[in-house]
CSV table of C-alpha atoms and ligand atoms in Angstrom, one decimal:
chain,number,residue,atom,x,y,z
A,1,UNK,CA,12.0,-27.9,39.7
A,2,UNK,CA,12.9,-27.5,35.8
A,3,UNK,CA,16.3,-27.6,36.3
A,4,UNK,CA,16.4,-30.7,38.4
A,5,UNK,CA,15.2,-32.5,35.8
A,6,UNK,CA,18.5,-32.6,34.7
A,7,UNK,CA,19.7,-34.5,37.8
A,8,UNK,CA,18.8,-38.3,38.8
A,9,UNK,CA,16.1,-38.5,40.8
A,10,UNK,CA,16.0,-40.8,44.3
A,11,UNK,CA,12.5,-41.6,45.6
A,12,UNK,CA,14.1,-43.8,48.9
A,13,UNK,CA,17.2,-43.2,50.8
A,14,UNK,CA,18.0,-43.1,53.8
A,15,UNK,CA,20.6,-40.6,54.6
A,16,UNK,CA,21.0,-40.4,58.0
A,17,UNK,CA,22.2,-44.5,57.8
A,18,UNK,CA,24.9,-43.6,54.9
A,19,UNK,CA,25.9,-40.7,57.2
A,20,UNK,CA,26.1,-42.6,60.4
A,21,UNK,CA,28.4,-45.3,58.3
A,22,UNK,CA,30.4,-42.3,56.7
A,23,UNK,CA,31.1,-40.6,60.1
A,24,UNK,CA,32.4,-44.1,61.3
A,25,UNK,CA,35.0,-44.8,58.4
A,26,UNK,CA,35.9,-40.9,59.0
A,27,UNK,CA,34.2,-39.2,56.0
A,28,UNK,CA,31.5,-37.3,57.0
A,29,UNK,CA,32.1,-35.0,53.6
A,30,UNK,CA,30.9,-37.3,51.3
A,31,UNK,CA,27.3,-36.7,51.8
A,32,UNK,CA,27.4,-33.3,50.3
A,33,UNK,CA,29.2,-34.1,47.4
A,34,UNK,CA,27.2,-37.4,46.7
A,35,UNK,CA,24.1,-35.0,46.3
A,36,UNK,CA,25.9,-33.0,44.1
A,37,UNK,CA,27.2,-35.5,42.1
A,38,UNK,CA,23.7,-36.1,41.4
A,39,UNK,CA,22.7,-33.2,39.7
A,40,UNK,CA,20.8,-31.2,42.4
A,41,UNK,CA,17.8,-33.8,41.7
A,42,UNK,CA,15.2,-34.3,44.4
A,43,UNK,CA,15.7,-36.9,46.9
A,44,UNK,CA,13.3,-38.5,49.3
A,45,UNK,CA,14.3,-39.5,52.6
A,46,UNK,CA,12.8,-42.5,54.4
A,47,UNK,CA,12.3,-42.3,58.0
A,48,UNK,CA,11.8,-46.1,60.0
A,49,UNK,CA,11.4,-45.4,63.5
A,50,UNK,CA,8.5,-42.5,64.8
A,51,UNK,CA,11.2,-40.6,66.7
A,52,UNK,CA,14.0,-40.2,63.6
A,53,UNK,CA,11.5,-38.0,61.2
A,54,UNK,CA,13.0,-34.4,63.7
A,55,UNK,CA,16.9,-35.2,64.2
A,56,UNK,CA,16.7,-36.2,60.1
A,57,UNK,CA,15.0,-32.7,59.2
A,58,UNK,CA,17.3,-30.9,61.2
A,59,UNK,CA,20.6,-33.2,59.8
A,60,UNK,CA,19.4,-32.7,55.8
A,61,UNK,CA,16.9,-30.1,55.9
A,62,UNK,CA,19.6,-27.7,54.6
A,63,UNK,CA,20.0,-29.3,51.0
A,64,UNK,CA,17.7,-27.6,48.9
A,65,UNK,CA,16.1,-31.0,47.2
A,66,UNK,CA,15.9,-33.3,49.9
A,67,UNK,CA,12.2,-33.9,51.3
A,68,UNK,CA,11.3,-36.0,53.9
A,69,UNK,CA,8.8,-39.2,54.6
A,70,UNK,CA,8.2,-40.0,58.3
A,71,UNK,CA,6.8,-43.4,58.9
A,72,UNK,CA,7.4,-46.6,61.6
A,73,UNK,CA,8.8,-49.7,59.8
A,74,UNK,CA,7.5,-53.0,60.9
A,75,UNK,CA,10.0,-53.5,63.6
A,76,UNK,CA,8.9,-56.1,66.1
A,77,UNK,CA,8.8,-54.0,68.7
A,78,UNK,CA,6.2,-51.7,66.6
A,79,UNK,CA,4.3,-54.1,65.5
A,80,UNK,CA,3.7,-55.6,69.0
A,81,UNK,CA,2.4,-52.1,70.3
A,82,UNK,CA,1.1,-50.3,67.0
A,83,UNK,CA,-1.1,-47.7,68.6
A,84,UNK,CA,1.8,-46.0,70.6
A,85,UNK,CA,4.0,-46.2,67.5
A,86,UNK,CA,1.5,-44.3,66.2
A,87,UNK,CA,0.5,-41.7,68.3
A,88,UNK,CA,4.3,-40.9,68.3
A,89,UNK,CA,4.6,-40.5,65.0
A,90,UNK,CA,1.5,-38.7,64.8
A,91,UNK,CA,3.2,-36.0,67.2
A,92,UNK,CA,6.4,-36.2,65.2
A,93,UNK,CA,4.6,-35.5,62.0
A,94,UNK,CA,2.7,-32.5,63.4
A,95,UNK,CA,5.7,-30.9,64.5
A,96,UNK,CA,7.5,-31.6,60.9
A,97,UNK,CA,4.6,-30.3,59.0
A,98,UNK,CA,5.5,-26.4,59.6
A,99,UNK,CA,8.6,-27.1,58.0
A,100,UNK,CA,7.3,-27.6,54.7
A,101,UNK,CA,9.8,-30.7,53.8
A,102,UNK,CA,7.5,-33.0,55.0
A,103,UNK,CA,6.8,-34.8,51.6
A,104,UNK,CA,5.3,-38.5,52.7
A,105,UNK,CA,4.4,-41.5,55.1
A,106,UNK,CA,6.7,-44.1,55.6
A,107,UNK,CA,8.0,-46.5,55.3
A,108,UNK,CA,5.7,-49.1,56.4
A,109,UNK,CA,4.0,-52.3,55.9
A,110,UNK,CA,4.6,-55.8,55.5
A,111,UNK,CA,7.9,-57.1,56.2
A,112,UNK,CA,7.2,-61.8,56.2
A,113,UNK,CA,10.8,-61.8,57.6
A,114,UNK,CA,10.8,-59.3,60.6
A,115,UNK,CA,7.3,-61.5,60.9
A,116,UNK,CA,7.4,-64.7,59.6
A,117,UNK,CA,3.8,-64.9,61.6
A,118,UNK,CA,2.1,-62.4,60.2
A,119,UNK,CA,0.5,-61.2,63.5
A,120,UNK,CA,-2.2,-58.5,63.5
A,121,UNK,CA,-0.4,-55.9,64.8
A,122,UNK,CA,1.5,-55.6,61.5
A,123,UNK,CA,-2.0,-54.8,59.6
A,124,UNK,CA,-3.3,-52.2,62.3
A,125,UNK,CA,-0.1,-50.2,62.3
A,126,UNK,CA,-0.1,-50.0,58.4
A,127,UNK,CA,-3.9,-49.0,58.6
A,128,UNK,CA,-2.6,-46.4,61.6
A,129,UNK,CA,-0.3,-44.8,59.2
A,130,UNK,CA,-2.7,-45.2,56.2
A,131,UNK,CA,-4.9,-43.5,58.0
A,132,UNK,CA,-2.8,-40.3,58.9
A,133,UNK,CA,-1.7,-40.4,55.5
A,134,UNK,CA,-4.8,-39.6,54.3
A,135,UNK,CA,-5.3,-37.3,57.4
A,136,UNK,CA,-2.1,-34.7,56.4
A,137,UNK,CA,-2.9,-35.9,52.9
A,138,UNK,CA,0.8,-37.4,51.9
A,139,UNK,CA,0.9,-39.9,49.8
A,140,UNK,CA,2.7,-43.4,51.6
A,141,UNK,CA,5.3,-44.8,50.8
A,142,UNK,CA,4.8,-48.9,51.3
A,143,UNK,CA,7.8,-51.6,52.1
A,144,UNK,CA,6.2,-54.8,51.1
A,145,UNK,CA,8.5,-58.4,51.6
A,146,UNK,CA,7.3,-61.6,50.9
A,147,UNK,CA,3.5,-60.6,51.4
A,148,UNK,CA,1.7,-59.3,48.5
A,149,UNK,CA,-1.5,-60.2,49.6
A,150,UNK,CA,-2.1,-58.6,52.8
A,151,UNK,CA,-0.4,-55.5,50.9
A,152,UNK,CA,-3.0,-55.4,47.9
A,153,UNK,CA,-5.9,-56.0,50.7
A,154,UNK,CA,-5.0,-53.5,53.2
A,155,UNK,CA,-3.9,-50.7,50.8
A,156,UNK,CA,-7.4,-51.7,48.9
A,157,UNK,CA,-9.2,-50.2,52.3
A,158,UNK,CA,-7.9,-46.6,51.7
A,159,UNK,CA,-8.3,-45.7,47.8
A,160,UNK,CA,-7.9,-42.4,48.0
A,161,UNK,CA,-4.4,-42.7,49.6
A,162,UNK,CA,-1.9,-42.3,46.6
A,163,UNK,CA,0.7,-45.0,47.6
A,164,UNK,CA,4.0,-46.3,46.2
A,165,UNK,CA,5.4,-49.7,46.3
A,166,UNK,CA,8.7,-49.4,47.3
A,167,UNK,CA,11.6,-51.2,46.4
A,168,UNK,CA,9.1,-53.7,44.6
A,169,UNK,CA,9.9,-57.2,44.6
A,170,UNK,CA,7.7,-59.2,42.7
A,171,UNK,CA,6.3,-60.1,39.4
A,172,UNK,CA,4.1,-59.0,36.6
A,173,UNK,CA,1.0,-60.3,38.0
A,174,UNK,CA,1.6,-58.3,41.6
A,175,UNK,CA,2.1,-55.1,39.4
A,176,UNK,CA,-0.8,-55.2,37.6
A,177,UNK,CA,-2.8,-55.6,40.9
A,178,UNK,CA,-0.7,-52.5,42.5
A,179,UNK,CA,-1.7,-50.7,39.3
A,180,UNK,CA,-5.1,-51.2,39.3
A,181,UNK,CA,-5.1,-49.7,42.9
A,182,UNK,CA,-3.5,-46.6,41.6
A,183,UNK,CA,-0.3,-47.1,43.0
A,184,UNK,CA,3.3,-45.8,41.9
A,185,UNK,CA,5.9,-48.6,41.7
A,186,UNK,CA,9.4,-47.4,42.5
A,187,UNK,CA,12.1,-50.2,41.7
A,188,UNK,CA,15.7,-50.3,43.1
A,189,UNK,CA,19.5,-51.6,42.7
A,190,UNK,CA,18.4,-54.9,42.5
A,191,UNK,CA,16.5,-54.2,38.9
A,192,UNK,CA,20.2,-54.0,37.4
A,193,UNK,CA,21.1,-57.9,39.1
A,194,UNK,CA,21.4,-60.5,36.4
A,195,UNK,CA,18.7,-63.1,37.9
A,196,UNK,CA,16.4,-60.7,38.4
A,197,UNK,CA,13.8,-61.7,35.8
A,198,UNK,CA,10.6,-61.3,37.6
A,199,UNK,CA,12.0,-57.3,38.7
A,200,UNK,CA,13.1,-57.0,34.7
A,201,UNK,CA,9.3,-58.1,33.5
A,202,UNK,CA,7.5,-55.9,35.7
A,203,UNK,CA,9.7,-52.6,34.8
A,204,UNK,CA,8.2,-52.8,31.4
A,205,UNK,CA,4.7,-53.0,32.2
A,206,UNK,CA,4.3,-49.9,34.5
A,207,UNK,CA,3.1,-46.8,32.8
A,208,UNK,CA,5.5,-43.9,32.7
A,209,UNK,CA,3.4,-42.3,34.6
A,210,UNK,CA,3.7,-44.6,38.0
A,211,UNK,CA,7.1,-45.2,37.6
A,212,UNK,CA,9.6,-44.2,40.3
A,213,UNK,CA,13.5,-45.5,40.5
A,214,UNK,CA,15.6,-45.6,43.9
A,215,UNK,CA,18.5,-46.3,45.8
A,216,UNK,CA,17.5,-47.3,49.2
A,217,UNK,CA,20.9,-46.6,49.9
A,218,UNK,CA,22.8,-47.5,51.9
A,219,UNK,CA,21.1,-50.8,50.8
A,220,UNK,CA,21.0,-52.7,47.4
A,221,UNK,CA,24.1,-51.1,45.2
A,222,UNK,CA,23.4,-52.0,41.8
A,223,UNK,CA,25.8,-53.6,39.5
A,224,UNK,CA,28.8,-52.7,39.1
A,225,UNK,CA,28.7,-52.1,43.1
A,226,UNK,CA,27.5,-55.0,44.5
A,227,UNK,CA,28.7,-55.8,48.1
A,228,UNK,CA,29.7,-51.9,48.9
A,229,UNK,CA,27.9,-49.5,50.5
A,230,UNK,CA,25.1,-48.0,48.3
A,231,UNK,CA,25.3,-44.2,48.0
A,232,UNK,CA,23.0,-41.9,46.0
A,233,UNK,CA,25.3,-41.6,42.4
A,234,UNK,CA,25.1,-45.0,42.1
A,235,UNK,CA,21.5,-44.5,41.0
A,236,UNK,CA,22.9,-43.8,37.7
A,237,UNK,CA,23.2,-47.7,37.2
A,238,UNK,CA,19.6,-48.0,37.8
A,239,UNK,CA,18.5,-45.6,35.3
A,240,UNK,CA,20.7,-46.9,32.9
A,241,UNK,CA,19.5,-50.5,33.0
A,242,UNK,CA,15.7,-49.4,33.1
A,243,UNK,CA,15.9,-47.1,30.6
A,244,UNK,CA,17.6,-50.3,28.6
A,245,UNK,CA,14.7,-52.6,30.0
A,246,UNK,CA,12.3,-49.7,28.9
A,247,UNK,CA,13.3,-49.1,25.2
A,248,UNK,CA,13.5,-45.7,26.0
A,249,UNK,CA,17.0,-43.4,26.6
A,250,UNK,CA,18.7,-42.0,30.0
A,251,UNK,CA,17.7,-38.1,29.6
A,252,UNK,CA,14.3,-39.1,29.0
A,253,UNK,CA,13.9,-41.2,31.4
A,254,UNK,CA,15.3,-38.8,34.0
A,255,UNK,CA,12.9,-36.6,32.9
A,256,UNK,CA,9.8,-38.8,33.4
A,257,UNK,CA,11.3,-39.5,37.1
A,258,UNK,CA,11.3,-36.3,38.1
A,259,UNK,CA,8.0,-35.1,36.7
A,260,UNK,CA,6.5,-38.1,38.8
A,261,UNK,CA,8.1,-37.4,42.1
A,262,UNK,CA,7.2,-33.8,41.3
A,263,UNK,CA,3.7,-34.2,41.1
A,264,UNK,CA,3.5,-37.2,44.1
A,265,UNK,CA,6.3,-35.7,46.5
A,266,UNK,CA,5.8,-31.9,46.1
A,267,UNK,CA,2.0,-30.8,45.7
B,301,ZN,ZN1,14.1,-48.1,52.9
């Protein structure tokens, strides 16, 4: 890993999206280069549905620093039927795991949009994949919208699952509470946005040691690529404004992002 350090490392992407929207502007080359263009540096990629984790492996399993997370988002339809989203992804992960890129759970969790009524289904499927998390032990890798609360309580059940808030979206107080569960806190394009005070506060209380950065591309470009389609060298903004928010430089920080997804991602 010593000489990816030199590269910027992306703990949430999802690469088979940006391909999918590459292939249909008629640039299905780009993918290759965006990963060189960022220095050969690890990159996680995010799985949403229980079936995607086996075409994704089998799509990017040939770049030598991509790993994989396989997880079920809270889709509706998941949510209303959480043990067979389960046991399918349960079957998808055993057959990943020979491969040796399998790298994480997820994403999952709470999503107050996709389900504005918070039914219970949403809870047992996170607990589900919480659960085989801990089973393959991976650590998990947790979307959390507009619901801090049931996130803090149900991630509180499993303590010895080593989790990371993706994307994170709220304040200092929330990250304290993630922190004090042990969890990493990975922040994205939106860090770099102008209003984003609350994002800006938190960055600077999170130990080095729990920090992760991100693209979720092809979501959330940062500034000065706000409105395209976010691809992974665009995670060079990101660094640059946390490393700002951070008192701390670029290389270093680079560094620091690497070691942690090293030691989360890869053991
Ligand atoms: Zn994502």
């Amino acid at each position: 890993m010593n000489n990816q350090l030199k590269g910027f490392t992306d703990a949430h992407a999802h690469l088979a999206m940006l391909f999918d929207i590459d292939r249909e502007a008629g640039q299905e080359a780009r993918l290759p280069d965006d990963l060189a263009l960022c220095g050969g540096a690890f990159l996680l990629d995010i799985g949403t549905q229980p079936d995607d984790l086996g075409p994704r492996i089998a799509q990017f399993g040939r770049f030598p620093n991509v790993r994989f997370a396989g997880g079920v988002w809270p889709h509706k339809e998941a949510v209303a039927a959480p043990q067979e989203s389960a046991r399918l992804l349960e079957a998808a992960l055993a057959r990943a795991a020979p491969s040796g890129l399998l790298a994480a759970v997820g994403e999952c969790g709470y999503d107050r949009r996709e389900n504005p009524t918070a039914p219970e289904g949403e809870t047992t499927l996170l607990e589900l994949q919480l659960s085989l998390a801990g089973r393959y032990k991976l650590p998990i890798v947790i979307h959390s919208r507009e619901a801090p609360r049931a996130t803090i309580e149900t991630l509180a059940r499993f303590p010895d699952v080593r989790a990371v808030i993706h994307c994170f979206s709220y304040g200092v107080e929330e990250a304290k509470k993630f922190l004090e569960l042990g969890c990493h806190i990975s922040f994205a394009g939106n860090l770099t946005y102008k209003n984003a005070h609350n994002l800006r506060e938190a960055i600077q209380i999170v130990p080095a040691g729990r920090l992760l950065l991100e693209t979720d591309s092809p979501f959330l470009s940062p500034v000065p690529f706000r409105g395209k389609t976010c691809r992974p060298p665009m995670i060079a903004e990101t660094y640059k404004t946390a490393a700002a928010l951070r008192n701390t430089g670029v290389e270093e920080l680079k560094q620091t992002i690497a070691r942690n997804a090293e030691a989360l991602f890869l053991q």
